mmCIF file as gemmi writes it, N, C-alpha and C atoms, coordinates in Angstrom:
data_model
loop_
_atom_site.group_PDB
_atom_site.id
_atom_site.type_symbol
_atom_site.label_atom_id
_atom_site.label_alt_id
_atom_site.label_comp_id
_atom_site.label_asym_id
_atom_site.label_entity_id
_atom_site.label_seq_id
_atom_site.pdbx_PDB_ins_code
_atom_site.Cartn_x
_atom_site.Cartn_y
_atom_site.Cartn_z
_atom_site.occupancy
_atom_site.B_iso_or_equiv
_atom_site.pdbx_formal_charge
_atom_site.auth_seq_id
_atom_site.auth_asym_id
_atom_site.pdbx_PDB_model_num
ATOM 1 N N . MET Axp A 1 ? 18.838 37.689 43.635 1 0 ? 1 A 1
ATOM 2 C CA . MET Axp A 1 ? 17.842 36.698 43.274 1 0 ? 1 A 1
ATOM 3 C C . MET Axp A 1 ? 17.452 36.847 41.799 1 0 ? 1 A 1
ATOM 4 N N . TYR Axp A 2 ? 17.233 38.078 41.363 1 0 ? 2 A 1
ATOM 5 C CA . TYR Axp A 2 ? 16.846 38.342 39.983 1 0 ? 2 A 1
ATOM 6 C C . TYR Axp A 2 ? 17.947 37.885 39.034 1 0 ? 2 A 1
ATOM 7 N N . VAL Axp A 3 ? 19.205 38.083 39.434 1 0 ? 3 A 1
ATOM 8 C CA . VAL Axp A 3 ? 20.334 37.691 38.602 1 0 ? 3 A 1
ATOM 9 C C . VAL Axp A 3 ? 20.369 36.171 38.445 1 0 ? 3 A 1
ATOM 10 N N . ARG Axp A 4 ? 20.082 35.448 39.513 1 0 ? 4 A 1
ATOM 11 C CA . ARG Axp A 4 ? 20.071 33.987 39.462 1 0 ? 4 A 1
ATOM 12 C C . ARG Axp A 4 ? 18.995 33.477 38.501 1 0 ? 4 A 1
ATOM 13 N N . ILE Axp A 5 ? 17.819 34.047 38.574 1 0 ? 5 A 1
ATOM 14 C CA . ILE Axp A 5 ? 16.714 33.62 37.711 1 0 ? 5 A 1
ATOM 15 C C . ILE Axp A 5 ? 17.048 33.927 36.257 1 0 ? 5 A 1
ATOM 16 N N . THR Axp A 6 ? 17.61 35.111 36.003 1 0 ? 6 A 1
ATOM 17 C CA . THR Axp A 6 ? 17.973 35.485 34.639 1 0 ? 6 A 1
ATOM 18 C C . THR Axp A 6 ? 19.066 34.565 34.11 1 0 ? 6 A 1
ATOM 19 N N . THR Axp A 7 ? 20.07 34.284 34.923 1 0 ? 7 A 1
ATOM 20 C CA . THR Axp A 7 ? 21.16 33.399 34.519 1 0 ? 7 A 1
ATOM 21 C C . THR Axp A 7 ? 20.629 31.992 34.243 1 0 ? 7 A 1
ATOM 22 N N . LEU Axp A 8 ? 19.779 31.506 35.117 1 0 ? 8 A 1
ATOM 23 C CA . LEU Axp A 8 ? 19.193 30.185 34.943 1 0 ? 8 A 1
ATOM 24 C C . LEU Axp A 8 ? 18.361 30.131 33.657 1 0 ? 8 A 1
ATOM 25 N N . ALA Axp A 9 ? 17.594 31.164 33.397 1 0 ? 9 A 1
ATOM 26 C CA . ALA Axp A 9 ? 16.78 31.22 32.181 1 0 ? 9 A 1
ATOM 27 C C . ALA Axp A 9 ? 17.664 31.228 30.938 1 0 ? 9 A 1
ATOM 28 N N . LEU Axp A 10 ? 18.755 31.967 30.977 1 0 ? 10 A 1
ATOM 29 C CA . LEU Axp A 10 ? 19.668 32.019 29.834 1 0 ? 10 A 1
ATOM 30 C C . LEU Axp A 10 ? 20.384 30.689 29.617 1 0 ? 10 A 1
ATOM 31 N N . LEU Axp A 11 ? 20.66 29.97 30.686 1 0 ? 11 A 1
ATOM 32 C CA . LEU Axp A 11 ? 21.313 28.673 30.559 1 0 ? 11 A 1
ATOM 33 C C . LEU Axp A 11 ? 20.358 27.605 30.014 1 0 ? 11 A 1
ATOM 34 N N . LEU Axp A 12 ? 19.103 27.699 30.371 1 0 ? 12 A 1
ATOM 35 C CA . LEU Axp A 12 ? 18.131 26.699 29.939 1 0 ? 12 A 1
ATOM 36 C C . LEU Axp A 12 ? 17.515 27.006 28.576 1 0 ? 12 A 1
ATOM 37 N N . ALA Axp A 13 ? 17.559 28.234 28.147 1 0 ? 13 A 1
ATOM 38 C CA . ALA Axp A 13 ? 16.915 28.624 26.893 1 0 ? 13 A 1
ATOM 39 C C . ALA Axp A 13 ? 17.552 27.985 25.654 1 0 ? 13 A 1
ATOM 40 N N . PRO Axp A 14 ? 18.887 27.976 25.498 1 0 ? 14 A 1
ATOM 41 C CA . PRO Axp A 14 ? 19.451 27.4 24.268 1 0 ? 14 A 1
ATOM 42 C C . PRO Axp A 14 ? 19.055 25.941 24.025 1 0 ? 14 A 1
ATOM 43 N N . PRO Axp A 15 ? 19.119 25.062 25.028 1 0 ? 15 A 1
ATOM 44 C CA . PRO Axp A 15 ? 18.689 23.69 24.74 1 0 ? 15 A 1
ATOM 45 C C . PRO Axp A 15 ? 17.217 23.617 24.318 1 0 ? 15 A 1
ATOM 46 N N . ALA Axp A 16 ? 16.389 24.424 24.894 1 0 ? 16 A 1
ATOM 47 C CA . ALA Axp A 16 ? 14.973 24.409 24.537 1 0 ? 16 A 1
ATOM 48 C C . ALA Axp A 16 ? 14.77 24.915 23.119 1 0 ? 16 A 1
ATOM 49 N N . VAL Axp A 17 ? 15.53 25.927 22.73 1 0 ? 17 A 1
ATOM 50 C CA . VAL Axp A 17 ? 15.402 26.485 21.387 1 0 ? 17 A 1
ATOM 51 C C . VAL Axp A 17 ? 15.995 25.54 20.349 1 0 ? 17 A 1
ATOM 52 N N . LEU Axp A 18 ? 17.09 24.892 20.691 1 0 ? 18 A 1
ATOM 53 C CA . LEU Axp A 18 ? 17.775 24.025 19.745 1 0 ? 18 A 1
ATOM 54 C C . LEU Axp A 18 ? 17.193 22.614 19.67 1 0 ? 18 A 1
ATOM 55 N N . ALA Axp A 19 ? 16.32 22.28 20.587 1 0 ? 19 A 1
ATOM 56 C CA . ALA Axp A 19 ? 15.731 20.935 20.575 1 0 ? 19 A 1
ATOM 57 C C . ALA Axp A 19 ? 14.954 20.723 19.28 1 0 ? 19 A 1
ATOM 58 N N . LYS Axp A 20 ? 15.172 19.593 18.678 1 0 ? 20 A 1
ATOM 59 C CA . LYS Axp A 20 ? 14.489 19.284 17.421 1 0 ? 20 A 1
ATOM 60 C C . LYS Axp A 20 ? 13.072 18.802 17.706 1 0 ? 20 A 1
ATOM 61 N N . ASP Axp A 21 ? 12.222 19.079 16.746 1 0 ? 21 A 1
ATOM 62 C CA . ASP Axp A 21 ? 10.874 18.531 16.824 1 0 ? 21 A 1
ATOM 63 C C . ASP Axp A 21 ? 10.973 17.024 16.618 1 0 ? 21 A 1
ATOM 64 N N . PRO Axp A 22 ? 10.086 16.287 17.233 1 0 ? 22 A 1
ATOM 65 C CA . PRO Axp A 22 ? 10.119 14.842 16.987 1 0 ? 22 A 1
ATOM 66 C C . PRO Axp A 22 ? 9.858 14.558 15.507 1 0 ? 22 A 1
ATOM 67 N N . ALA Axp A 23 ? 10.388 13.46 15.042 1 0 ? 23 A 1
ATOM 68 C CA . ALA Axp A 23 ? 10.215 13.096 13.631 1 0 ? 23 A 1
ATOM 69 C C . ALA Axp A 23 ? 8.728 13.007 13.307 1 0 ? 23 A 1
ATOM 70 N N . PRO Axp A 24 ? 8.34 13.556 12.172 1 0 ? 24 A 1
ATOM 71 C CA . PRO Axp A 24 ? 6.922 13.488 11.813 1 0 ? 24 A 1
ATOM 72 C C . PRO Axp A 24 ? 6.495 12.038 11.604 1 0 ? 24 A 1
ATOM 73 N N . ALA Axp A 25 ? 5.286 11.753 11.996 1 0 ? 25 A 1
ATOM 74 C CA . ALA Axp A 25 ? 4.764 10.398 11.839 1 0 ? 25 A 1
ATOM 75 C C . ALA Axp A 25 ? 4.609 10.075 10.355 1 0 ? 25 A 1
ATOM 76 N N . LYS Axp A 26 ? 4.926 8.85 10 1 0 ? 26 A 1
ATOM 77 C CA . LYS Axp A 26 ? 4.774 8.437 8.61 1 0 ? 26 A 1
ATOM 78 C C . LYS Axp A 26 ? 3.284 8.372 8.286 1 0 ? 26 A 1
ATOM 79 N N . PRO Axp A 27 ? 2.911 8.895 7.136 1 0 ? 27 A 1
ATOM 80 C CA . PRO Axp A 27 ? 1.497 8.806 6.775 1 0 ? 27 A 1
ATOM 81 C C . PRO Axp A 27 ? 1.112 7.348 6.526 1 0 ? 27 A 1
ATOM 82 N N . LYS Axp A 28 ? -0.077 7.001 6.952 1 0 ? 28 A 1
ATOM 83 C CA . LYS Axp A 28 ? -0.539 5.632 6.749 1 0 ? 28 A 1
ATOM 84 C C . LYS Axp A 28 ? -0.863 5.42 5.279 1 0 ? 28 A 1
ATOM 85 N N . THR Axp A 29 ? -0.346 4.336 4.754 1 0 ? 29 A 1
ATOM 86 C CA . THR Axp A 29 ? -0.697 3.99 3.38 1 0 ? 29 A 1
ATOM 87 C C . THR Axp A 29 ? -2.005 3.219 3.418 1 0 ? 29 A 1
ATOM 88 N N . PRO Axp A 30 ? -2.905 3.573 2.527 1 0 ? 30 A 1
ATOM 89 C CA . PRO Axp A 30 ? -4.187 2.877 2.551 1 0 ? 30 A 1
ATOM 90 C C . PRO Axp A 30 ? -4.011 1.407 2.182 1 0 ? 30 A 1
ATOM 91 N N . LYS Axp A 31 ? -4.801 0.567 2.808 1 0 ? 31 A 1
ATOM 92 C CA . LYS Axp A 31 ? -4.748 -0.86 2.526 1 0 ? 31 A 1
ATOM 93 C C . LYS Axp A 31 ? -5.383 -1.114 1.16 1 0 ? 31 A 1
ATOM 94 N N . VAL Axp A 32 ? -4.65 -1.777 0.304 1 0 ? 32 A 1
ATOM 95 C CA . VAL Axp A 32 ? -5.146 -2.097 -1.031 1 0 ? 32 A 1
ATOM 96 C C . VAL Axp A 32 ? -6.011 -3.348 -0.923 1 0 ? 32 A 1
ATOM 97 N N . THR Axp A 33 ? -7.223 -3.264 -1.435 1 0 ? 33 A 1
ATOM 98 C CA . THR Axp A 33 ? -8.123 -4.411 -1.417 1 0 ? 33 A 1
ATOM 99 C C . THR Axp A 33 ? -8.563 -4.748 -2.836 1 0 ? 33 A 1
ATOM 100 N N . PHE Axp A 34 ? -8.925 -6.002 -3.041 1 0 ? 34 A 1
ATOM 101 C CA . PHE Axp A 34 ? -9.407 -6.425 -4.354 1 0 ? 34 A 1
ATOM 102 C C . PHE Axp A 34 ? -10.692 -5.687 -4.685 1 0 ? 34 A 1
ATOM 103 N N . ARG Axp A 35 ? -11.591 -5.613 -3.72 1 0 ? 35 A 1
ATOM 104 C CA . ARG Axp A 35 ? -12.897 -4.997 -3.964 1 0 ? 35 A 1
ATOM 105 C C . ARG Axp A 35 ? -12.776 -3.524 -4.339 1 0 ? 35 A 1
ATOM 106 N N . ASP Axp A 36 ? -11.939 -2.794 -3.639 1 0 ? 36 A 1
ATOM 107 C CA . ASP Axp A 36 ? -11.869 -1.341 -3.84 1 0 ? 36 A 1
ATOM 108 C C . ASP Axp A 36 ? -10.847 -0.899 -4.882 1 0 ? 36 A 1
ATOM 109 N N . HIS Axp A 37 ? -9.798 -1.658 -5.085 1 0 ? 37 A 1
ATOM 110 C CA . HIS Axp A 37 ? -8.71 -1.199 -5.944 1 0 ? 37 A 1
ATOM 111 C C . HIS Axp A 37 ? -8.436 -2.107 -7.149 1 0 ? 37 A 1
ATOM 112 N N . ILE Axp A 38 ? -8.233 -3.387 -6.9 1 0 ? 38 A 1
ATOM 113 C CA . ILE Axp A 38 ? -7.836 -4.31 -7.965 1 0 ? 38 A 1
ATOM 114 C C . ILE Axp A 38 ? -9.019 -4.692 -8.85 1 0 ? 38 A 1
ATOM 115 N N . GLY Axp A 39 ? -10.143 -5.045 -8.234 1 0 ? 39 A 1
ATOM 116 C CA . GLY Axp A 39 ? -11.334 -5.454 -8.987 1 0 ? 39 A 1
ATOM 117 C C . GLY Axp A 39 ? -11.78 -4.428 -10.021 1 0 ? 39 A 1
ATOM 118 N N . PRO Axp A 40 ? -11.918 -3.147 -9.632 1 0 ? 40 A 1
ATOM 119 C CA . PRO Axp A 40 ? -12.32 -2.146 -10.627 1 0 ? 40 A 1
ATOM 120 C C . PRO Axp A 40 ? -11.33 -2.036 -11.795 1 0 ? 40 A 1
ATOM 121 N N . LEU Axp A 41 ? -10.062 -2.17 -11.523 1 0 ? 41 A 1
ATOM 122 C CA . LEU Axp A 41 ? -9.052 -2.136 -12.589 1 0 ? 41 A 1
ATOM 123 C C . LEU Axp A 41 ? -9.217 -3.337 -13.523 1 0 ? 41 A 1
ATOM 124 N N . PHE Axp A 42 ? -9.381 -4.521 -12.936 1 0 ? 42 A 1
ATOM 125 C CA . PHE Axp A 42 ? -9.595 -5.717 -13.757 1 0 ? 42 A 1
ATOM 126 C C . PHE Axp A 42 ? -10.874 -5.59 -14.581 1 0 ? 42 A 1
ATOM 127 N N . ARG Axp A 43 ? -11.939 -5.039 -13.994 1 0 ? 43 A 1
ATOM 128 C CA . ARG Axp A 43 ? -13.194 -4.889 -14.738 1 0 ? 43 A 1
ATOM 129 C C . ARG Axp A 43 ? -13.014 -3.963 -15.937 1 0 ? 43 A 1
ATOM 130 N N . ARG Axp A 44 ? -12.257 -2.896 -15.766 1 0 ? 44 A 1
ATOM 131 C CA . ARG Axp A 44 ? -12.033 -1.95 -16.868 1 0 ? 44 A 1
ATOM 132 C C . ARG Axp A 44 ? -11.132 -2.528 -17.95 1 0 ? 44 A 1
ATOM 133 N N . ARG Axp A 45 ? -10.116 -3.281 -17.548 1 0 ? 45 A 1
ATOM 134 C CA . ARG Axp A 45 ? -9.062 -3.664 -18.487 1 0 ? 45 A 1
ATOM 135 C C . ARG Axp A 45 ? -8.998 -5.146 -18.863 1 0 ? 45 A 1
ATOM 136 N N . CYS Axp A 46 ? -9.564 -6.027 -18.049 1 0 ? 46 A 1
ATOM 137 C CA . CYS Axp A 46 ? -9.275 -7.454 -18.236 1 0 ? 46 A 1
ATOM 138 C C . CYS Axp A 46 ? -10.483 -8.359 -18.437 1 0 ? 46 A 1
ATOM 139 N N . THR Axp A 47 ? -11.587 -8.052 -17.783 1 0 ? 47 A 1
ATOM 140 C CA . THR Axp A 47 ? -12.679 -9.023 -17.761 1 0 ? 47 A 1
ATOM 141 C C . THR Axp A 47 ? -13.432 -9.146 -19.079 1 0 ? 47 A 1
ATOM 142 N N . GLY Axp A 48 ? -13.126 -8.307 -20.056 1 0 ? 48 A 1
ATOM 143 C CA . GLY Axp A 48 ? -13.707 -8.512 -21.376 1 0 ? 48 A 1
ATOM 144 C C . GLY Axp A 48 ? -13.3 -9.869 -21.938 1 0 ? 48 A 1
ATOM 145 N N . CYS Axp A 49 ? -12.073 -10.267 -21.679 1 0 ? 49 A 1
ATOM 146 C CA . CYS Axp A 49 ? -11.569 -11.573 -22.132 1 0 ? 49 A 1
ATOM 147 C C . CYS Axp A 49 ? -11.435 -12.572 -20.979 1 0 ? 49 A 1
ATOM 148 N N . HIS Axp A 50 ? -11.168 -12.059 -19.775 1 0 ? 50 A 1
ATOM 149 C CA . HIS Axp A 50 ? -10.911 -12.922 -18.62 1 0 ? 50 A 1
ATOM 150 C C . HIS Axp A 50 ? -11.976 -12.723 -17.552 1 0 ? 50 A 1
ATOM 151 N N . GLY Axp A 51 ? -13.235 -12.743 -17.963 1 0 ? 51 A 1
ATOM 152 C CA . GLY Axp A 51 ? -14.347 -12.616 -17.031 1 0 ? 51 A 1
ATOM 153 C C . GLY Axp A 51 ? -15.03 -13.952 -16.838 1 0 ? 51 A 1
ATOM 154 N N . SER Axp A 52 ? -16.143 -13.937 -16.121 1 0 ? 52 A 1
ATOM 155 C CA . SER Axp A 52 ? -16.878 -15.183 -15.9 1 0 ? 52 A 1
ATOM 156 C C . SER Axp A 52 ? -17.471 -15.661 -17.221 1 0 ? 52 A 1
ATOM 157 N N . GLY Axp A 53 ? -17.895 -16.882 -17.248 1 0 ? 53 A 1
ATOM 158 C CA . GLY Axp A 53 ? -18.403 -17.466 -18.488 1 0 ? 53 A 1
ATOM 159 C C . GLY Axp A 53 ? -17.357 -18.392 -19.063 1 0 ? 53 A 1
ATOM 160 N N . GLN Axp A 54 ? -16.753 -18.011 -20.163 1 0 ? 54 A 1
ATOM 161 C CA . GLN Axp A 54 ? -15.678 -18.795 -20.786 1 0 ? 54 A 1
ATOM 162 C C . GLN Axp A 54 ? -14.43 -17.916 -20.908 1 0 ? 54 A 1
ATOM 163 N N . PRO Axp A 55 ? -13.729 -17.709 -19.802 1 0 ? 55 A 1
ATOM 164 C CA . PRO Axp A 55 ? -12.558 -16.827 -19.845 1 0 ? 55 A 1
ATOM 165 C C . PRO Axp A 55 ? -11.407 -17.454 -20.622 1 0 ? 55 A 1
ATOM 166 N N . LYS Axp A 56 ? -10.685 -16.614 -21.322 1 0 ? 56 A 1
ATOM 167 C CA . LYS Axp A 56 ? -9.5 -17.087 -22.056 1 0 ? 56 A 1
ATOM 168 C C . LYS Axp A 56 ? -8.507 -17.689 -21.068 1 0 ? 56 A 1
ATOM 169 N N . ALA Axp A 57 ? -7.895 -18.781 -21.471 1 0 ? 57 A 1
ATOM 170 C CA . ALA Axp A 57 ? -6.897 -19.499 -20.666 1 0 ? 57 A 1
ATOM 171 C C . ALA Axp A 57 ? -7.442 -19.889 -19.294 1 0 ? 57 A 1
ATOM 172 N N . ASP Axp A 58 ? -8.762 -20.004 -19.192 1 0 ? 58 A 1
ATOM 173 C CA . ASP Axp A 58 ? -9.422 -20.354 -17.924 1 0 ? 58 A 1
ATOM 174 C C . ASP Axp A 58 ? -9.045 -19.397 -16.793 1 0 ? 58 A 1
ATOM 175 N N . LEU Axp A 59 ? -8.667 -18.185 -17.124 1 0 ? 59 A 1
ATOM 176 C CA . LEU Axp A 59 ? -8.288 -17.187 -16.121 1 0 ? 59 A 1
ATOM 177 C C . LEU Axp A 59 ? -9.431 -16.193 -15.955 1 0 ? 59 A 1
ATOM 178 N N . ASP Axp A 60 ? -10.15 -16.338 -14.849 1 0 ? 60 A 1
ATOM 179 C CA . ASP Axp A 60 ? -11.291 -15.475 -14.54 1 0 ? 60 A 1
ATOM 180 C C . ASP Axp A 60 ? -10.836 -14.435 -13.521 1 0 ? 60 A 1
ATOM 181 N N . LEU Axp A 61 ? -10.763 -13.183 -13.937 1 0 ? 61 A 1
ATOM 182 C CA . LEU Axp A 61 ? -10.315 -12.101 -13.053 1 0 ? 61 A 1
ATOM 183 C C . LEU Axp A 61 ? -11.477 -11.273 -12.515 1 0 ? 61 A 1
ATOM 184 N N . SER Axp A 62 ? -12.689 -11.789 -12.626 1 0 ? 62 A 1
ATOM 185 C CA . SER Axp A 62 ? -13.854 -11.021 -12.192 1 0 ? 62 A 1
ATOM 186 C C . SER Axp A 62 ? -14.088 -11.098 -10.687 1 0 ? 62 A 1
ATOM 187 N N . ARG Axp A 63 ? -13.553 -12.117 -10.026 1 0 ? 63 A 1
ATOM 188 C CA . ARG Axp A 63 ? -13.728 -12.272 -8.58 1 0 ? 63 A 1
ATOM 189 C C . ARG Axp A 63 ? -12.383 -12.605 -7.938 1 0 ? 63 A 1
ATOM 190 N N . TYR Axp A 64 ? -12.244 -12.253 -6.671 1 0 ? 64 A 1
ATOM 191 C CA . TYR Axp A 64 ? -10.996 -12.491 -5.95 1 0 ? 64 A 1
ATOM 192 C C . TYR Axp A 64 ? -10.629 -13.971 -5.943 1 0 ? 64 A 1
ATOM 193 N N . VAL Axp A 65 ? -11.587 -14.818 -5.58 1 0 ? 65 A 1
ATOM 194 C CA . VAL Axp A 65 ? -11.309 -16.251 -5.445 1 0 ? 65 A 1
ATOM 195 C C . VAL Axp A 65 ? -10.829 -16.842 -6.766 1 0 ? 65 A 1
ATOM 196 N N . SER Axp A 66 ? -11.496 -16.498 -7.845 1 0 ? 66 A 1
ATOM 197 C CA . SER Axp A 66 ? -11.094 -17.051 -9.142 1 0 ? 66 A 1
ATOM 198 C C . SER Axp A 66 ? -9.779 -16.441 -9.628 1 0 ? 66 A 1
ATOM 199 N N . ALA Axp A 67 ? -9.529 -15.183 -9.313 1 0 ? 67 A 1
ATOM 200 C CA . ALA Axp A 67 ? -8.265 -14.548 -9.707 1 0 ? 67 A 1
ATOM 201 C C . ALA Axp A 67 ? -7.09 -15.206 -8.986 1 0 ? 67 A 1
ATOM 202 N N . ILE Axp A 68 ? -7.261 -15.502 -7.704 1 0 ? 68 A 1
ATOM 203 C CA . ILE Axp A 68 ? -6.203 -16.153 -6.925 1 0 ? 68 A 1
ATOM 204 C C . ILE Axp A 68 ? -5.987 -17.584 -7.409 1 0 ? 68 A 1
ATOM 205 N N . ALA Axp A 69 ? -7.063 -18.247 -7.834 1 0 ? 69 A 1
ATOM 206 C CA . ALA Axp A 69 ? -6.95 -19.632 -8.307 1 0 ? 69 A 1
ATOM 207 C C . ALA Axp A 69 ? -6.102 -19.722 -9.57 1 0 ? 69 A 1
ATOM 208 N N . GLY Axp A 70 ? -6.1 -18.673 -10.374 1 0 ? 70 A 1
ATOM 209 C CA . GLY Axp A 70 ? -5.308 -18.683 -11.597 1 0 ? 70 A 1
ATOM 210 C C . GLY Axp A 70 ? -6.055 -19.319 -12.751 1 0 ? 70 A 1
ATOM 211 N N . GLY Axp A 71 ? -5.323 -19.671 -13.783 1 0 ? 71 A 1
ATOM 212 C CA . GLY Axp A 71 ? -5.93 -20.243 -14.98 1 0 ? 71 A 1
ATOM 213 C C . GLY Axp A 71 ? -5.22 -21.501 -15.422 1 0 ? 71 A 1
ATOM 214 N N . SER Axp A 72 ? -5.313 -21.808 -16.701 1 0 ? 72 A 1
ATOM 215 C CA . SER Axp A 72 ? -4.716 -23.039 -17.225 1 0 ? 72 A 1
ATOM 216 C C . SER Axp A 72 ? -3.185 -23.019 -17.157 1 0 ? 72 A 1
ATOM 217 N N . SER Axp A 73 ? -2.591 -21.85 -17.027 1 0 ? 73 A 1
ATOM 218 C CA . SER Axp A 73 ? -1.128 -21.742 -16.911 1 0 ? 73 A 1
ATOM 219 C C . SER Axp A 73 ? -0.658 -21.664 -15.465 1 0 ? 73 A 1
ATOM 220 N N . GLY Axp A 74 ? -1.584 -21.795 -14.524 1 0 ? 74 A 1
ATOM 221 C CA . GLY Axp A 74 ? -1.223 -21.749 -13.111 1 0 ? 74 A 1
ATOM 222 C C . GLY Axp A 74 ? -1.616 -20.438 -12.466 1 0 ? 74 A 1
ATOM 223 N N . GLU Axp A 75 ? -1.098 -20.232 -11.275 1 0 ? 75 A 1
ATOM 224 C CA . GLU Axp A 75 ? -1.407 -19.021 -10.517 1 0 ? 75 A 1
ATOM 225 C C . GLU Axp A 75 ? -0.748 -17.809 -11.169 1 0 ? 75 A 1
ATOM 226 N N . VAL Axp A 76 ? -1.457 -16.683 -11.136 1 0 ? 76 A 1
ATOM 227 C CA . VAL Axp A 76 ? -0.901 -15.461 -11.717 1 0 ? 76 A 1
ATOM 228 C C . VAL Axp A 76 ? -0.755 -14.35 -10.69 1 0 ? 76 A 1
ATOM 229 N N . LEU Axp A 77 ? -1.362 -14.519 -9.51 1 0 ? 77 A 1
ATOM 230 C CA . LEU Axp A 77 ? -1.301 -13.498 -8.464 1 0 ? 77 A 1
ATOM 231 C C . LEU Axp A 77 ? -0.729 -14.087 -7.183 1 0 ? 77 A 1
ATOM 232 N N . VAL Axp A 78 ? 0.123 -13.323 -6.515 1 0 ? 78 A 1
ATOM 233 C CA . VAL Axp A 78 ? 0.632 -13.68 -5.198 1 0 ? 78 A 1
ATOM 234 C C . VAL Axp A 78 ? 0.154 -12.582 -4.256 1 0 ? 78 A 1
ATOM 235 N N . PRO Axp A 79 ? -0.848 -12.865 -3.42 1 0 ? 79 A 1
ATOM 236 C CA . PRO Axp A 79 ? -1.377 -11.827 -2.531 1 0 ? 79 A 1
ATOM 237 C C . PRO Axp A 79 ? -0.281 -11.214 -1.656 1 0 ? 79 A 1
ATOM 238 N N . GLY Axp A 80 ? -0.231 -9.9 -1.636 1 0 ? 80 A 1
ATOM 239 C CA . GLY Axp A 80 ? 0.732 -9.183 -0.809 1 0 ? 80 A 1
ATOM 240 C C . GLY Axp A 80 ? 2.122 -9.054 -1.411 1 0 ? 80 A 1
ATOM 241 N N . ASP Axp A 81 ? 2.365 -9.653 -2.554 1 0 ? 81 A 1
ATOM 242 C CA . ASP Axp A 81 ? 3.693 -9.585 -3.168 1 0 ? 81 A 1
ATOM 243 C C . ASP Axp A 81 ? 3.563 -9.433 -4.684 1 0 ? 81 A 1
ATOM 244 N N . PRO Axp A 82 ? 3.21 -8.239 -5.145 1 0 ? 82 A 1
ATOM 245 C CA . PRO Axp A 82 ? 2.968 -8.05 -6.572 1 0 ? 82 A 1
ATOM 246 C C . PRO Axp A 82 ? 4.188 -8.331 -7.448 1 0 ? 82 A 1
ATOM 247 N N . LEU Axp A 83 ? 5.368 -8.138 -6.922 1 0 ? 83 A 1
ATOM 248 C CA . LEU Axp A 83 ? 6.57 -8.37 -7.732 1 0 ? 83 A 1
ATOM 249 C C . LEU Axp A 83 ? 6.78 -9.847 -8.046 1 0 ? 83 A 1
ATOM 250 N N . GLN Axp A 84 ? 6.147 -10.729 -7.283 1 0 ? 84 A 1
ATOM 251 C CA . GLN Axp A 84 ? 6.231 -12.162 -7.544 1 0 ? 84 A 1
ATOM 252 C C . GLN Axp A 84 ? 5.033 -12.674 -8.341 1 0 ? 84 A 1
ATOM 253 N N . SER Axp A 85 ? 4.104 -11.796 -8.648 1 0 ? 85 A 1
ATOM 254 C CA . SER Axp A 85 ? 2.903 -12.177 -9.383 1 0 ? 85 A 1
ATOM 255 C C . SER Axp A 85 ? 3.191 -12.2 -10.878 1 0 ? 85 A 1
ATOM 256 N N . ARG Axp A 86 ? 2.871 -13.313 -11.523 1 0 ? 86 A 1
ATOM 257 C CA . ARG Axp A 86 ? 3.112 -13.437 -12.968 1 0 ? 86 A 1
ATOM 258 C C . ARG Axp A 86 ? 2.352 -12.375 -13.744 1 0 ? 86 A 1
ATOM 259 N N . LEU Axp A 87 ? 1.172 -12.035 -13.282 1 0 ? 87 A 1
ATOM 260 C CA . LEU Axp A 87 ? 0.376 -11.03 -13.977 1 0 ? 87 A 1
ATOM 261 C C . LEU Axp A 87 ? 1.097 -9.683 -14.006 1 0 ? 87 A 1
ATOM 262 N N . TYR Axp A 88 ? 1.789 -9.352 -12.937 1 0 ? 88 A 1
ATOM 263 C CA . TYR Axp A 88 ? 2.551 -8.1 -12.873 1 0 ? 88 A 1
ATOM 264 C C . TYR Axp A 88 ? 3.748 -8.151 -13.818 1 0 ? 88 A 1
ATOM 265 N N . LEU Axp A 89 ? 4.35 -9.294 -13.932 1 0 ? 89 A 1
ATOM 266 C CA . LEU Axp A 89 ? 5.563 -9.43 -14.739 1 0 ? 89 A 1
ATOM 267 C C . LEU Axp A 89 ? 5.294 -9.417 -16.239 1 0 ? 89 A 1
ATOM 268 N N . LEU Axp A 90 ? 4.044 -9.661 -16.64 1 0 ? 90 A 1
ATOM 269 C CA . LEU Axp A 90 ? 3.717 -9.693 -18.075 1 0 ? 90 A 1
ATOM 270 C C . LEU Axp A 90 ? 3.765 -8.334 -18.697 1 0 ? 90 A 1
């Protein structure tokens, strides 16, 4: 009986030892928002010329709605697709 248990344990041990750990879960990327990420950047770098009031080229980057609306040259942002946004390409 002892021999059977030992043999069974030896037969089952290699697969258990060689089994791979499941793939690690991908870390969640934080959701980028205008309020938390884009707006502060625009305030630091852009709204001196493209803020509310009389923005250059009618492009007001101080608020999400006005930034999405674009300026006198048309839309400059494509939500969710920065590579298609004219502002990114400049």
